[in-house]
């Protein structure tokens, strides 16, 4: 970020606006929404500003402008409409140490005015660092439609009741209360205009502690998706925002953790094939202990928690301890790598069987059993199979024609470090070596039904093949 979003305390503070025309009037309208005192410096004011000055909403200053005019101000807007005058006034205001915004001159702005959605005291500010004001306005329109007009009044009611809630409820119960207020019956009642009913509902909940809140700990096994943070599901984001503690793996994008509550505890458990920073048994025991202590726990796993993620071991331990557990599915690696390489996992009349399997078993690397009976019409997604690639290549090369099986390799899928390449089955080990791919990769093997397609694939591979027998596909993530 080139600019940092922040809300300024404005009550009782001084704002200076230089200019008496429409630009100055626009900034004045904006500042009138706050509790600041407003001084407009200009010998002449347009009708709107003159009317505000006449009723005491703003103070007009006439005459020569000096540096002291900008002293002790929270914010200065320079809006004369004359670029030369604006530049000179900017320099004068800076000598007084003011924070300055010069209208339509981003290079002279210490601060940039965002597009604002006002549901006072709920305020949403949208900025594009001056690059795309039209986009900011479009986003503003969408947010305006999302937030009901009286939402600010509900937030104000909650603010007035915070002290009472703190007196009657503990920290966990308070979080549950406000989640219920803003996400359940009170908000719906308030939105339809039943303000008295809403207030009574919330007060009763505070007094009785009865609003359907969970009292014990719980665990959500959340799939973080195959790489990029925007591939996590909306439900996954909700669970992160509710969590007291988050246990996350090595392959989880650190930016996903920014979606969690700021005060949630984050614990890295660093699992990786063959080299666990935390043994699985320790992870399971720690998760169970945290939930027994009353915490809402998220166990954040790359991809989908139900696919090659040892999720069942954790689920069984949690159920044995009588701890509520929820599985939040995620985008699995097979879907992520197929999308990254611009292909589908099934194809009409060509691929009607999809197999997800792994080349890594408890005894080490092995050729998956399904490859021993591989039949046309099958796509096999191989997880954790890089180390087994030499055995897989040797086995399949003796049973199928060199170009009968299309191989796609995707390493670090859906991240900025993504590598996508293709080859035939015989050159699989050499291709991995050539691209420095040693662990975090998924292999897609496709044995199509059509001989015609295999012949075409052979011609294509021969045309694009490099010295290692691979064809590299340029991919742009657009992130």
XYZ file of C-alpha atoms in Angstrom:
479
model
C 0.000 0.000 0.000
C 1.200 3.479 -0.840
C -1.456 4.952 1.438
C -2.582 3.680 4.833
C -6.317 3.828 5.676
C -7.033 5.446 9.008
C -9.948 7.242 10.676
C -9.226 10.651 12.227
C -10.843 11.869 15.436
C -12.654 15.051 14.327
C -14.865 16.065 17.241
C -13.980 19.625 18.270
C -10.997 19.800 15.921
C -10.400 22.498 13.317
C -10.622 21.958 9.549
C -9.512 24.704 7.155
C -10.866 24.877 3.605
C -9.345 27.391 1.196
C -11.627 28.442 -1.643
C -15.153 29.754 -2.080
C -16.474 27.858 -5.100
C -17.910 24.427 -5.883
C -14.751 22.474 -5.038
C -14.637 24.079 -1.609
C -18.368 23.459 -1.169
C -17.883 19.736 -1.898
C -15.265 19.406 0.828
C -17.411 21.452 3.208
C -20.361 19.119 2.705
C -18.104 16.208 3.533
C -16.743 17.813 6.697
C -20.214 18.832 7.872
C -20.867 15.122 8.437
C -18.254 15.253 11.202
C -18.146 17.167 14.494
C -15.243 19.356 13.369
C -15.279 23.176 13.392
C -14.894 24.449 9.833
C -13.129 27.607 8.675
C -13.454 28.596 5.020
C -10.850 31.072 3.789
C -12.067 33.136 0.836
C -13.110 36.724 0.179
C -16.140 35.520 -1.793
C -18.359 32.503 -1.149
C -20.849 30.849 -3.447
C -24.496 30.849 -2.385
C -24.289 27.470 -0.596
C -21.247 28.415 1.480
C -22.622 31.911 2.172
C -25.816 30.373 3.555
C -23.810 28.060 5.827
C -21.771 30.995 7.088
C -24.931 33.021 7.742
C -26.311 30.372 10.104
C -22.980 29.743 11.822
C -22.304 26.257 10.428
C -18.954 27.482 9.095
C -16.684 30.446 9.820
C -15.539 32.641 6.923
C -12.109 34.329 6.956
C -11.344 37.089 4.483
C -8.148 38.925 3.553
C -4.521 37.885 3.193
C -3.661 34.269 3.910
C -0.723 33.588 6.213
C 0.862 30.415 7.581
C -0.745 30.934 10.978
C -4.176 30.449 9.369
C -3.332 26.746 9.094
C -1.918 26.291 12.580
C -3.592 23.922 15.022
C -5.665 22.298 12.250
C -6.515 18.620 11.932
C -6.841 18.886 8.174
C -6.475 21.456 5.398
C -8.235 21.334 2.022
C -6.917 23.593 -0.733
C -9.654 24.045 -3.336
C -9.359 27.349 -5.164
C -9.584 25.759 -8.619
C -6.398 27.555 -9.732
C -3.402 25.147 -9.971
C -0.857 27.893 -9.368
C -2.635 29.313 -6.342
C -3.238 25.804 -4.987
C 0.487 25.020 -5.198
C 1.466 28.203 -3.371
C -1.153 27.655 -0.661
C 0.027 24.052 -0.238
C 3.558 25.286 0.453
C 2.259 27.859 2.932
C 0.159 25.299 4.799
C 3.096 22.887 5.000
C 5.246 25.543 6.686
C 2.632 25.501 9.459
C 2.951 21.705 9.747
C -0.538 21.043 8.411
C -1.847 17.826 6.872
C -2.979 18.925 3.425
C -5.247 17.707 0.633
C -5.055 19.686 -2.614
C -8.081 18.935 -4.765
C -7.255 17.157 -8.054
C -3.488 17.298 -7.411
C -2.506 13.891 -5.899
C 1.203 14.781 -5.875
C 0.460 17.561 -3.373
C -1.754 15.448 -1.104
C -0.660 14.139 2.285
C -4.058 12.458 2.500
C -6.551 11.313 -0.119
C -10.308 11.603 0.359
C -11.943 8.196 -0.090
C -15.389 7.345 -1.357
C -17.542 6.987 1.757
C -20.547 4.871 2.669
C -22.098 6.631 5.664
C -24.185 4.673 8.148
C -22.985 6.738 11.088
C -21.373 5.438 13.257
C -20.676 2.715 10.696
C -18.475 4.260 8.029
C -16.941 2.435 5.064
C -14.112 4.209 3.253
C -13.058 3.053 -0.230
C -9.823 4.210 -1.809
C -7.856 3.415 -4.949
C -4.855 5.669 -4.154
C -6.154 8.108 -6.753
C -5.767 5.628 -9.617
C -9.392 4.722 -10.323
C -12.036 7.003 -8.784
C -14.735 5.555 -11.047
C -14.022 2.088 -9.643
C -14.214 3.468 -6.097
C -17.642 4.915 -6.870
C -18.808 1.572 -8.308
C -17.691 -0.245 -5.167
C -19.414 2.426 -3.061
C -22.673 1.775 -4.910
C -22.410 -1.962 -4.264
C -21.694 -1.448 -0.568
C -24.573 1.040 -0.281
C -26.878 -1.711 -1.524
C -25.430 -4.245 0.933
C -25.931 -2.162 4.079
C -29.472 -1.345 5.126
C -30.122 2.397 5.701
C -30.757 2.023 9.464
C -27.710 -0.133 10.198
C -25.982 2.800 11.889
C -28.845 3.116 14.363
C -28.447 -0.556 15.303
C -24.706 -0.035 15.798
C -25.445 2.990 18.018
C -27.874 0.900 20.083
C -25.191 -1.761 20.507
C -22.760 0.931 21.604
C -25.142 2.144 24.314
C -25.542 -1.422 25.588
C -21.863 -2.406 25.576
C -21.337 -1.459 29.217
C -24.336 -3.518 30.292
C -23.095 -6.491 28.266
C -19.633 -6.191 29.836
C -21.240 -6.191 33.303
C -23.369 -9.293 32.749
C -21.416 -11.427 30.245
C -17.903 -12.789 29.902
C -15.666 -12.087 26.866
C -16.692 -15.207 24.941
C -20.390 -14.664 25.613
C -20.096 -11.024 24.544
C -18.622 -12.022 21.198
C -21.467 -14.492 20.752
C -23.988 -11.817 21.708
C -22.813 -9.284 19.136
C -22.493 -11.942 16.447
C -26.131 -12.809 17.148
C -27.200 -9.142 17.191
C -25.639 -8.304 13.838
C -26.192 -11.629 12.106
C -29.522 -12.944 13.325
C -32.978 -11.965 14.579
C -32.142 -8.515 16.034
C -30.699 -7.229 12.786
C -33.620 -8.570 10.763
C -36.115 -6.967 13.149
C -34.295 -3.650 13.099
C -34.097 -3.662 9.293
C -37.875 -3.985 9.020
C -38.312 -0.982 11.330
C -39.012 -2.735 14.647
C -36.558 -0.696 16.716
C -38.359 -1.115 20.054
C -38.654 -4.862 19.569
C -34.958 -5.041 18.718
C -33.891 -3.109 21.818
C -36.061 -5.295 24.056
C -34.660 -8.454 22.427
C -31.047 -7.416 23.016
C -31.619 -6.227 26.586
C -33.343 -9.485 27.469
C -30.466 -11.483 25.962
C -27.931 -9.503 28.010
C -29.895 -9.994 31.213
C -30.531 -13.719 30.750
C -27.522 -14.768 28.694
C -29.968 -16.690 26.512
C -29.451 -16.062 22.816
C -28.480 -19.480 21.516
C -24.757 -19.082 22.026
C -22.339 -22.001 22.156
C -20.871 -22.490 25.621
C -18.151 -25.061 24.991
C -15.233 -25.364 22.647
C -15.529 -26.491 19.063
C -13.286 -27.256 16.105
C -13.670 -26.458 12.420
C -11.430 -28.270 9.946
C -11.188 -25.630 7.229
C -9.854 -26.107 3.726
C -7.719 -23.123 2.734
C -7.711 -24.054 -0.953
C -4.742 -24.849 -3.206
C -2.780 -21.618 -2.939
C -4.134 -18.107 -3.427
C -6.005 -16.609 -0.477
C -9.078 -15.760 -2.561
C -9.720 -19.468 -3.205
C -10.864 -20.097 0.375
C -14.654 -20.393 0.728
C -16.875 -17.766 2.335
C -17.705 -20.233 5.101
C -14.006 -20.755 5.685
C -13.551 -16.999 6.104
C -16.459 -16.898 8.569
C -14.892 -19.623 10.689
C -11.550 -17.787 10.695
C -13.277 -14.647 11.913
C -14.947 -16.579 14.740
C -11.830 -18.498 15.835
C -9.991 -17.991 19.106
C -7.014 -20.056 17.957
C -5.860 -21.201 14.501
C -3.493 -24.089 13.783
C -2.147 -23.866 10.231
C 0.110 -25.886 7.923
C 3.195 -25.010 5.912
C 1.454 -24.664 2.541
C -1.255 -22.273 3.726
C -0.841 -18.821 2.183
C 0.087 -16.508 5.120
C -2.215 -13.849 3.661
C -5.189 -16.100 4.455
C -4.461 -15.538 8.147
C -5.138 -11.822 7.605
C -8.783 -12.804 7.148
C -8.954 -13.943 10.781
C -9.830 -11.907 13.870
C -6.895 -9.709 14.767
C -6.717 -11.079 18.314
C -6.971 -14.754 17.322
C -3.953 -16.841 18.328
C -2.086 -18.287 15.333
C 0.014 -21.436 15.770
C 2.179 -22.805 12.962
C 2.384 -26.597 12.981
C 4.597 -26.832 9.867
C 3.574 -30.211 8.473
C 5.463 -31.385 5.410
C 5.861 -34.871 3.887
C 8.600 -36.822 5.632
C 9.617 -33.925 7.880
C 6.961 -32.876 10.393
C 7.796 -29.907 12.580
C 4.944 -31.189 14.739
C 4.092 -34.915 14.769
C 0.475 -35.581 13.852
C -0.192 -36.975 17.322
C 0.967 -33.734 18.948
C -1.188 -31.641 16.617
C -4.254 -33.742 17.395
C -3.669 -33.633 21.148
C -3.119 -29.866 21.105
C -6.279 -29.195 19.095
C -8.330 -31.376 21.434
C -6.873 -29.652 24.500
C -7.624 -26.165 23.146
C -11.240 -27.091 22.404
C -11.638 -28.720 25.823
C -10.518 -25.404 27.289
C -13.521 -23.730 25.658
C -11.798 -22.202 22.616
C -13.231 -22.028 19.141
C -10.509 -23.710 17.109
C -9.835 -23.650 13.380
C -7.569 -26.337 12.013
C -6.552 -24.726 8.717
C -5.349 -27.154 6.063
C -4.161 -26.553 2.525
C -6.601 -27.760 -0.141
C -9.505 -29.784 1.211
C -9.312 -31.163 4.782
C -10.814 -34.461 3.668
C -8.319 -35.280 0.908
C -4.855 -36.558 1.885
C -4.832 -34.247 4.902
C -5.068 -36.777 7.759
C -8.288 -35.096 8.757
C -9.933 -38.351 9.856
C -7.417 -38.845 12.668
C -8.258 -35.433 14.093
C -12.005 -35.916 13.600
C -11.993 -39.258 15.410
C -10.019 -37.817 18.330
C -12.398 -34.864 18.625
C -15.489 -37.053 18.504
C -13.969 -39.375 21.122
C -13.558 -36.313 23.363
C -17.191 -35.289 22.649
C -16.078 -32.034 21.011
C -18.268 -30.602 18.220
C -16.398 -30.716 14.921
C -17.297 -29.212 11.564
C -15.684 -29.908 8.205
C -15.507 -26.893 5.898
C -14.542 -28.170 2.445
C -11.942 -26.424 0.329
C -10.782 -26.412 -3.284
C -8.561 -29.460 -3.576
C -5.192 -29.469 -5.356
C -6.500 -31.433 -8.353
C -9.025 -28.693 -9.155
C -6.437 -25.974 -8.536
C -3.799 -27.472 -10.830
C -6.299 -28.233 -13.586
C -7.443 -24.614 -13.545
C -3.844 -23.389 -13.401
C -2.959 -25.398 -16.512
C -6.082 -24.322 -18.391
C -7.720 -27.736 -18.588
C -10.579 -29.733 -17.098
C -10.385 -32.917 -15.094
C -13.044 -34.689 -17.158
C -13.740 -34.478 -20.891
C -16.845 -35.588 -22.707
C -16.280 -38.870 -24.576
C -12.582 -38.833 -23.618
C -12.215 -38.772 -19.809
C -15.086 -40.071 -17.696
C -13.163 -41.419 -14.699
C -11.303 -39.220 -12.220
C -8.977 -40.749 -9.638
C -7.327 -38.873 -6.770
C -4.413 -40.822 -5.354
C -0.975 -40.356 -3.829
C 2.530 -41.590 -4.480
C 3.438 -41.195 -0.825
C 2.379 -43.916 1.617
C 3.429 -44.684 5.168
C 6.176 -47.018 3.936
C 7.590 -44.348 1.604
C 7.219 -43.812 -2.157
C 5.297 -46.274 -4.310
C 3.497 -46.725 -7.603
C -0.214 -46.277 -6.735
C -2.224 -49.433 -7.208
C -4.678 -47.684 -9.527
C -1.891 -47.138 -12.075
C -1.411 -50.889 -12.348
C -4.886 -51.171 -13.874
C -5.001 -47.821 -15.685
C -7.576 -47.874 -18.476
C -8.459 -45.405 -21.266
C -10.854 -42.660 -20.241
C -9.076 -41.987 -16.937
C -7.509 -38.885 -15.404
C -5.327 -39.570 -12.387
C -4.398 -36.701 -10.073
C -1.273 -37.685 -8.172
C -0.694 -35.913 -4.865
C 2.685 -36.016 -3.121
C 4.138 -38.107 -5.941
C 7.287 -36.209 -6.963
C 9.586 -38.599 -5.136
C 7.775 -41.570 -6.641
C 7.984 -40.130 -10.169
C 10.904 -42.349 -11.336
C 9.060 -45.522 -10.316
C 5.763 -44.283 -11.822
C 7.473 -43.302 -15.087
C 9.341 -46.616 -15.378
C 6.239 -48.670 -14.665
C 3.883 -46.884 -17.074
C 6.470 -46.579 -19.858
C 6.600 -50.374 -20.144
C 2.819 -50.663 -20.436
C 1.751 -47.738 -22.640
C 2.979 -46.004 -25.768
C 5.253 -42.990 -25.013
C 2.635 -40.379 -25.962
C -0.491 -42.252 -24.925
C -0.453 -40.596 -21.494
C -0.503 -36.810 -21.275
C 1.360 -35.581 -18.199
C 0.843 -32.129 -16.668
C 2.993 -30.987 -13.756
C 1.945 -28.029 -11.627
C 4.175 -26.897 -8.773
C 3.148 -24.244 -6.213
C -0.282 -24.075 -7.841
C -2.234 -20.820 -7.682
C 0.665 -18.830 -6.208
C 3.107 -16.313 -7.666
C 5.754 -19.082 -7.741
C 3.569 -21.350 -9.878
C 5.259 -23.596 -12.472
C 3.206 -25.361 -15.145
C 4.800 -27.774 -17.576
C 3.879 -30.869 -19.589
C 5.696 -33.914 -20.877
C 5.259 -37.550 -21.840
C 5.410 -40.267 -19.217
C 8.933 -41.380 -20.133
C 10.454 -37.933 -19.621
C 8.628 -37.211 -16.330
C 11.688 -37.572 -14.012
C 13.936 -35.488 -16.283
C 11.278 -32.765 -16.549
C 10.995 -32.497 -12.771
C 14.773 -32.176 -12.478
C 14.983 -29.617 -15.283
C 12.482 -27.332 -13.532
C 13.853 -27.848 -10.034
C 10.589 -29.351 -8.787
C 11.284 -31.369 -5.646
C 8.148 -31.508 -3.516
C 5.160 -29.147 -3.734
C 3.639 -30.352 -6.987
C 0.659 -32.302 -8.285
C 0.789 -34.501 -11.396
C -2.144 -34.993 -13.772
C -2.000 -38.115 -15.960
C -4.599 -38.453 -18.707
C -5.145 -41.612 -20.748
C -7.834 -40.635 -23.217
C -10.086 -42.989 -25.129
C -9.416 -41.479 -28.540
C -6.466 -42.740 -30.570
C -6.864 -39.646 -32.733
C -6.301 -37.420 -29.713
C -3.220 -39.397 -28.704
C -1.761 -39.006 -32.185
C -2.438 -35.259 -32.091
C -0.874 -35.016 -28.636
C 2.223 -36.781 -29.959
C 2.588 -34.251 -32.784
C 2.065 -31.339 -30.386
C 4.563 -32.694 -27.886
C 7.097 -33.243 -30.645
C 6.647 -29.671 -31.877
C 7.009 -28.026 -28.444
C 9.339 -30.454 -26.717
C 12.512 -29.050 -25.185
C 15.718 -30.947 -24.457
C 14.165 -32.497 -21.354
C 11.140 -33.718 -23.268
C 8.827 -31.129 -21.717
C 6.653 -28.316 -22.970
C 6.308 -25.273 -20.706
C 2.925 -23.559 -20.743
C 2.996 -19.839 -19.942
C 0.404 -19.077 -17.273
C -0.613 -15.647 -15.954
C -2.440 -15.704 -12.615
C -3.925 -12.235 -12.928
C -3.520 -11.571 -9.190
